[in-house]
Coordinates of C-alpha atoms in Angstrom, one line a residue:
X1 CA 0.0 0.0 0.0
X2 CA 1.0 3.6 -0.9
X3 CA 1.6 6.1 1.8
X4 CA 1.3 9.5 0.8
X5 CA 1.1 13.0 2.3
X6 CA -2.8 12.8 1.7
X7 CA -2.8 9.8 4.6
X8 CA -1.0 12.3 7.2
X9 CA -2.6 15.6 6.6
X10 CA -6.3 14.3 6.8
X11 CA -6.3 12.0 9.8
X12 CA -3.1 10.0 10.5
X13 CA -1.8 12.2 13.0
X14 CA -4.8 13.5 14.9
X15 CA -4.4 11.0 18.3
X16 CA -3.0 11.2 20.7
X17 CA -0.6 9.3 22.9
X18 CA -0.5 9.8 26.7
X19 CA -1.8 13.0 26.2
X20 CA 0.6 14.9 24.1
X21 CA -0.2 15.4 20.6
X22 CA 1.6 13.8 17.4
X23 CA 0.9 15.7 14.4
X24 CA 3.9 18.4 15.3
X25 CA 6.3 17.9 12.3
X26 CA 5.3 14.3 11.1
X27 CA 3.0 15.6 8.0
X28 CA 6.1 17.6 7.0
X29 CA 8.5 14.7 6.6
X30 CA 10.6 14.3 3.4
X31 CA 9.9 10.9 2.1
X32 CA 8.7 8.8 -0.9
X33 CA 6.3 6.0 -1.1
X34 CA 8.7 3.2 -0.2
X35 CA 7.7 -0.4 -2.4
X36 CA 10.8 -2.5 -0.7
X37 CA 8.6 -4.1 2.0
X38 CA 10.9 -7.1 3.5
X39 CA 10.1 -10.7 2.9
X40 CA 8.8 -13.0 5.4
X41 CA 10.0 -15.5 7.3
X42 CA 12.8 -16.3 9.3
X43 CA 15.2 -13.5 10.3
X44 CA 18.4 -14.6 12.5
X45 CA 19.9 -12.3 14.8
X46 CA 23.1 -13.0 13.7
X47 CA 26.2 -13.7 16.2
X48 CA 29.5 -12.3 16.2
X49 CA 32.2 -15.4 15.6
X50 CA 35.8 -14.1 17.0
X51 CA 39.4 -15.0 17.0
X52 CA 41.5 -15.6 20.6
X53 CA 42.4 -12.5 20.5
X54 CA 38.6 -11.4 20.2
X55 CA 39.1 -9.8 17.1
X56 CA 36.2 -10.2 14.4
X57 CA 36.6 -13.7 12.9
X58 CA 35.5 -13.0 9.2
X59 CA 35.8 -16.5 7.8
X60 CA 33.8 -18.0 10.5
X61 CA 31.3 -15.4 9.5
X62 CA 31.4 -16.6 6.4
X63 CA 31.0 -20.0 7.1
X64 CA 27.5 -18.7 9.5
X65 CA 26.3 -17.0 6.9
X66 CA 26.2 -20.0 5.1
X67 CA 24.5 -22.0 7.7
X68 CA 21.7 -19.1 8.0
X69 CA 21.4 -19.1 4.4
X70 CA 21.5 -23.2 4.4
X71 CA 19.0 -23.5 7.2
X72 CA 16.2 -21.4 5.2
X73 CA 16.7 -17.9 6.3
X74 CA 14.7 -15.4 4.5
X75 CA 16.7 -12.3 6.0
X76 CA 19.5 -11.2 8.1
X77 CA 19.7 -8.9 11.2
X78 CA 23.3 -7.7 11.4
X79 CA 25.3 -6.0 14.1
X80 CA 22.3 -6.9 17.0
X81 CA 22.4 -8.0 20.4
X82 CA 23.3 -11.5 19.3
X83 CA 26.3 -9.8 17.6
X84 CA 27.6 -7.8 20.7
X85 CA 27.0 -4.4 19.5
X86 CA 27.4 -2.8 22.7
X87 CA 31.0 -4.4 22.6
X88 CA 31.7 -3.5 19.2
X89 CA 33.6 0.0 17.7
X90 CA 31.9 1.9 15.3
X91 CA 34.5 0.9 12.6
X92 CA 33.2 -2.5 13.8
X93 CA 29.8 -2.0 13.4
X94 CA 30.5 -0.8 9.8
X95 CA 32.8 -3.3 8.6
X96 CA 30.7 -6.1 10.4
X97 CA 27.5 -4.9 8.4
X98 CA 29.3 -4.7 4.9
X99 CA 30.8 -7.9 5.3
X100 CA 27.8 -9.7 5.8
X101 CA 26.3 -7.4 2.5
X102 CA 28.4 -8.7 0.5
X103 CA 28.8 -12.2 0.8
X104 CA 24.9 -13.0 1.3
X105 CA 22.6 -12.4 -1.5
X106 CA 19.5 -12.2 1.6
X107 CA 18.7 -8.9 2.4
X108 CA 20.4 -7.4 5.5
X109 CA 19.4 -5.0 8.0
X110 CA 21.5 -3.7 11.3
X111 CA 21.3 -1.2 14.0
X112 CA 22.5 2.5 13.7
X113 CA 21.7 4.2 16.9
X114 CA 24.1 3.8 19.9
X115 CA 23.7 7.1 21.2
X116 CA 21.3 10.1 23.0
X117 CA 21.8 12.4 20.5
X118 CA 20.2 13.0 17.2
X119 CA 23.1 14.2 15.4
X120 CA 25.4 11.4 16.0
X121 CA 22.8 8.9 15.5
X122 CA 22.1 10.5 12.0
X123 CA 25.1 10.3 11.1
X124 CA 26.1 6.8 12.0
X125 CA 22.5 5.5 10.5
X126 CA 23.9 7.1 7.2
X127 CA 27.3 5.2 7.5
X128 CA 25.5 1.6 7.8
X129 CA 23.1 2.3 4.7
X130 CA 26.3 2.5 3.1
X131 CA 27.1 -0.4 3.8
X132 CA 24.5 -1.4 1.4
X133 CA 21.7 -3.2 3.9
X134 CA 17.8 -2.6 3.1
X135 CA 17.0 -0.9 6.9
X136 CA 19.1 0.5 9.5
X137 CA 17.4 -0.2 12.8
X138 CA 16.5 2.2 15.6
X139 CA 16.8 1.3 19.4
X140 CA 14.6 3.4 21.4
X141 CA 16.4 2.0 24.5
X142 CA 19.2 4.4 23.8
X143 CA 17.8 7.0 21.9
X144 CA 16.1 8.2 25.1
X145 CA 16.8 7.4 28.7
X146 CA 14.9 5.4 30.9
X147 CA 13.5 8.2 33.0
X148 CA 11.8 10.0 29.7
X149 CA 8.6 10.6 28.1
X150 CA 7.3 8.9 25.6
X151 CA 7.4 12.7 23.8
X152 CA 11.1 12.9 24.1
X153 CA 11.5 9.5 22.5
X154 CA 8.9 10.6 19.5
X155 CA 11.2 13.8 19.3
X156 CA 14.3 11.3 18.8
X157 CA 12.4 9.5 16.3
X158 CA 11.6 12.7 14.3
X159 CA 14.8 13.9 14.7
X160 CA 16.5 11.4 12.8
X161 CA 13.7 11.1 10.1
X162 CA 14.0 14.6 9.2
X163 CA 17.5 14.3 8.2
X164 CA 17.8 10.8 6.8
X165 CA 16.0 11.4 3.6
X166 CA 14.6 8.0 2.4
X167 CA 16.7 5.4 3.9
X168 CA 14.4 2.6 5.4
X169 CA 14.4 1.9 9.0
X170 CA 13.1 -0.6 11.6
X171 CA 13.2 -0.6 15.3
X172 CA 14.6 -2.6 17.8
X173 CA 13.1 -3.4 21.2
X174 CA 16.1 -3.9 22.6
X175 CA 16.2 -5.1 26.4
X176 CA 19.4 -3.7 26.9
X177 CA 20.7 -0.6 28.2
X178 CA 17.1 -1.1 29.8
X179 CA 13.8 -2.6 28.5
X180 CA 11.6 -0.1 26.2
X181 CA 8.7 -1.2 24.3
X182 CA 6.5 1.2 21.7
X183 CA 3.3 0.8 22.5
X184 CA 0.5 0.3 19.7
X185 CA -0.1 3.6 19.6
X186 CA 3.5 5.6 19.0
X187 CA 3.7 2.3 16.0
X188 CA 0.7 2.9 14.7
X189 CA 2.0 7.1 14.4
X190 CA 5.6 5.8 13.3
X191 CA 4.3 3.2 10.6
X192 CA 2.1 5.8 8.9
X193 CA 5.4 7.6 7.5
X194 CA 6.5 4.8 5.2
X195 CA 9.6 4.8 6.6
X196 CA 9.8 1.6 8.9
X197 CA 10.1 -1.6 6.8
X198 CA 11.5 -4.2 10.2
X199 CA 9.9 -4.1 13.8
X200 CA 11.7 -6.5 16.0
X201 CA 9.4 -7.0 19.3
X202 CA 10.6 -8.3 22.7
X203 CA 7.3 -7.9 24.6
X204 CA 6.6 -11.6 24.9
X205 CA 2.9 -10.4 25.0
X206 CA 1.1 -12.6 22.5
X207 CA -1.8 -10.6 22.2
X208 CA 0.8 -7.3 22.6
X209 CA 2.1 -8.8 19.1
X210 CA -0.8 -9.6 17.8
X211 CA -2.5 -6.0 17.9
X212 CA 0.8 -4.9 16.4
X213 CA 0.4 -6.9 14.0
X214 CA -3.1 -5.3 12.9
X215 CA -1.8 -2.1 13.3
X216 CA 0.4 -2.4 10.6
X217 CA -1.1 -5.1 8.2
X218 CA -1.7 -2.8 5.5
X219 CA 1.3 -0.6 5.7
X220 CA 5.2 -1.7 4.5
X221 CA 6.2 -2.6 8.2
X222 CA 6.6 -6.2 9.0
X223 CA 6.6 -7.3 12.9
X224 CA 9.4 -9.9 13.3
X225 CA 8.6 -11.9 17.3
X226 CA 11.9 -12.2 19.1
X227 CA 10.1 -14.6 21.7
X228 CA 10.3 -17.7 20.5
X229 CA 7.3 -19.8 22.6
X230 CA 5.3 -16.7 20.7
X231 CA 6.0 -17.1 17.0
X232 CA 3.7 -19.7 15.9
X233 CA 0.6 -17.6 17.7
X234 CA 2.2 -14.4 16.1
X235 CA 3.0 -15.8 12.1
X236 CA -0.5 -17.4 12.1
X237 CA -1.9 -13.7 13.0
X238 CA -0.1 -12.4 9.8
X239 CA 3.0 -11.4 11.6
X240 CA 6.3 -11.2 9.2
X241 CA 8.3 -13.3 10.8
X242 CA 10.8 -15.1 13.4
X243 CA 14.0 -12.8 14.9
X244 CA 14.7 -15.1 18.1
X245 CA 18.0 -16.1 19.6
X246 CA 17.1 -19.8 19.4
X247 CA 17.3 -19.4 15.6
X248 CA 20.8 -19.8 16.6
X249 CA 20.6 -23.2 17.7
X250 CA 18.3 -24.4 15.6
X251 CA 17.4 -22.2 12.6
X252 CA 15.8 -25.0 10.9
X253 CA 13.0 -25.2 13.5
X254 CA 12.0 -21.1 12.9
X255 CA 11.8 -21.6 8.9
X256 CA 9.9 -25.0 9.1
X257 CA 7.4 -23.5 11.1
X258 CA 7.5 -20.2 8.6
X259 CA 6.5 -22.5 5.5
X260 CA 4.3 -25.1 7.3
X261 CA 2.9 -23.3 10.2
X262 CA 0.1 -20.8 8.2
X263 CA -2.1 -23.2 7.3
X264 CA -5.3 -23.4 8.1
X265 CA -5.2 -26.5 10.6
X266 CA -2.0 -27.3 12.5
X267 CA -0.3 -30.3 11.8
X268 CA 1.1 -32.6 14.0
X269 CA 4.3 -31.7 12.7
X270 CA 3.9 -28.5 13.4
X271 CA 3.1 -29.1 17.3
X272 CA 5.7 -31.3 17.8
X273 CA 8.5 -28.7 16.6
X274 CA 6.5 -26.1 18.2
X275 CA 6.6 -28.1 22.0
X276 CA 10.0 -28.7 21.1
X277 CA 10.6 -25.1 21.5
X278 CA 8.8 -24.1 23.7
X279 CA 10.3 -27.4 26.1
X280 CA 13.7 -25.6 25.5
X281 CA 13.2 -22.0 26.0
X282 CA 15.1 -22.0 29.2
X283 CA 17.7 -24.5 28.6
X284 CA 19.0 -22.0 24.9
X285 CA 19.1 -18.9 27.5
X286 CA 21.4 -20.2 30.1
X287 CA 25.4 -18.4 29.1
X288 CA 24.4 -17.6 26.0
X289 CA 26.0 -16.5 23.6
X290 CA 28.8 -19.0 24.4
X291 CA 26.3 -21.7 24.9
X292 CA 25.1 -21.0 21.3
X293 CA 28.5 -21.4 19.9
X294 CA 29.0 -24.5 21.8
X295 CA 26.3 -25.8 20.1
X296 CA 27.0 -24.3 16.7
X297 CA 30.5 -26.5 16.8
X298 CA 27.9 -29.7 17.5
X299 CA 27.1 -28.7 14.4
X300 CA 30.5 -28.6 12.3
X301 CA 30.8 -24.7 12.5
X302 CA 33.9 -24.5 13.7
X303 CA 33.9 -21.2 15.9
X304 CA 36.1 -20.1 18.9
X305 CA 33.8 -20.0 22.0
X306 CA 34.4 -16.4 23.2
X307 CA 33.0 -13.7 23.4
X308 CA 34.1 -9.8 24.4
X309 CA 31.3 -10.4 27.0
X310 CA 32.1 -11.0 30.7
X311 CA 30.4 -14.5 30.8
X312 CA 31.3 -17.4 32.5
X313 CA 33.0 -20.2 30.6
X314 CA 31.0 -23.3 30.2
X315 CA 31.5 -26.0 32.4
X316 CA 30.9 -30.0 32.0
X317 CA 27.4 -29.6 33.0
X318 CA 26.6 -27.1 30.6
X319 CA 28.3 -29.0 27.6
X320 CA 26.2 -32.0 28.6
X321 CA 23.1 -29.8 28.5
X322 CA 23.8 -29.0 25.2
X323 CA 25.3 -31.9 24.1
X324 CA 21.7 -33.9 24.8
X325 CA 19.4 -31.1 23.2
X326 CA 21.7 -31.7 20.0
X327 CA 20.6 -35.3 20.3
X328 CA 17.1 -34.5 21.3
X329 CA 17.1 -32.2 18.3
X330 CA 18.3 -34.3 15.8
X331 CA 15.7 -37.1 16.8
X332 CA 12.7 -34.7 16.4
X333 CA 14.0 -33.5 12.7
X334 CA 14.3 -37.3 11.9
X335 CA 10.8 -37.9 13.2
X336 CA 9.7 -34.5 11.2
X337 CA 11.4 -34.9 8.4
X338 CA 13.3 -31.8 8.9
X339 CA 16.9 -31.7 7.1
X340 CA 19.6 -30.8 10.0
X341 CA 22.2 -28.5 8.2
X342 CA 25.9 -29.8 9.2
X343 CA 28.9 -29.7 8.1
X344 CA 32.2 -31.2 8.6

């Protein structure tokens, strides 16, 4: 669908949220209608493979960029959580992004606000659509502080539309610095500009997502559900798609239930990989991302298992944790008839 300034000017902007009003500035926004809505599917958050020395490890990159794209990925999210970005230089972040760019032919997005201020997140936001990826993703957790309005936060937003031009965005609900979601409201004013193409939502509210999801069903913004016991509920309610951080254990799982799980009956195919996930919600969270290395080398990845974060190493107990759900995995994708990407 075609947004133009005819949608703003009449009635997209006459709410209100908590109060304060919305329609300062939107209407005014440089933009054209934007036809590069994202495909669906399965999204990884994409980790960060690095050396001993913890410097960037671009051929094991490579070799998970394969396994995404081997496993059914429909997209890729970049420079993330899952990717340390907190722990990552700027020159990182960059080089990181246009790595990944150019040796995937999926379409890439990554984050390009690690800052309070409008000026410097501008900037960096044009740096990273250099890099050549089809959104750079805003993080309202750090474009505003914890203590601020929901105003301040709209301001932010504003700010760095006004002087981006056209480049496509999405947003992040990222948990960390702290945990801030957009409520259906502020997304319903944000998606109305044609700007946002990628929502990635932590709320682990099914019905949360599911009103999201309405919200913008007839606009270019596609809601991705980082919660994994979630994404069935959320893809059968039209959602876009899977970004969870169990897609790096087993991606396989996310894109199975992509392409069978939208049907009009659920199969018991789909139930079984869909217990299956949610069975081992808690056992993928424990010292990740190390754990989710671990397991990657299960798999023939061959990665270092590091990470610039200050988390404890794993121990026998933990390898044995892992080293079962490998087996318990592998006996469900037999059962399923789901091919288990390897390699080695």
């Amino acid at each position: 669908m075609n947004w133009t300034r005819r949608k703003f000017v009449s009635t997209a902007f006459m709410t209100t949220l908590g109060g304060i009003w919305l329609s300062r500035g939107f209407e005014n926004l440089p933009f054209n209608d934007l036809e590069n809505k994202l495909p669906g599917g399965f999204w990884p958050v994409m980790m960060t493979p690095f050396n001993e020395d913890l410097s960037i490890d671009y051929q094991g990159l490579k070799r998970l960029i394969q396994w995404y794209e081997d496993s059914g990925s429909t997209g890729l999210f970049a420079n993330c959580g899952s990717s340390e970005m907190y722990n990552l230089s700027d020159q990182e972040r960059i080089d990181l992004t246009k790595f990944v760019v150019e040796h995937t032919e999926l379409p890439v997005v990554s984050t390009g606000t690690f800052s309070a201020q409008v000026t410097e997140n501008v900037d960096f936001v044009k740096k990273i659509y250099d890099t050549g990826v089809k959104a750079v993703v805003l993080i309202p957790s750090v474009m505003v502080g914890k203590e601020e309005m929901d105003s301040e936060l709209l301001n932010s937003f504003e700010g760095i539309m006004n002087q981006t031009g056209n480049i496509p965005l999405g947003i992040y609900e990222c948990p960390s610095p702290y945990s801030r979601n957009i409520s259906p409201e502020m997304l319903d004013q944000l998606q109305k500009t044609g700007r946002f193409l990628y929502f990635k939502d932590t709320t682990c509210n099914a019905a949360l997502v599911a009103q999201k999801i309405e919200i913008t069903s007839n606009s270019s913004l596609g809601i991705y559900n980082a919660h994994s016991p979630d994404v069935l509920h959320s893809i059968r309610h039209g959602g876009a798609g899977i970004s969870c951080i169990a897609g790096n254990y087993y991606p396989e799982l996310f894109s199975y239930l992509w392409q069978n799980g939208r049907a009009k009956e659920v199969s018991e195919s789909v139930k079984k990989v869909n217990d299956f996930i949610l069975a081992n919600k808690s056992v993928i969270g424990k010292k990740y991302s190390i754990g989710a290395k671990y397991f990657m080398n299960l798999r023939g990845l061959d990665l270092t298992i590091n990470s610039r974060k200050n988390t404890l190493p794993l121990d026998n107990s933990d390898k044995v944790r892992l080293e079962f759900l490998w087996k318990e995995l592998s006996a469900l994708c037999e059962d399923v008839e789901i091919d288990l990407v390897t390699y080695g």
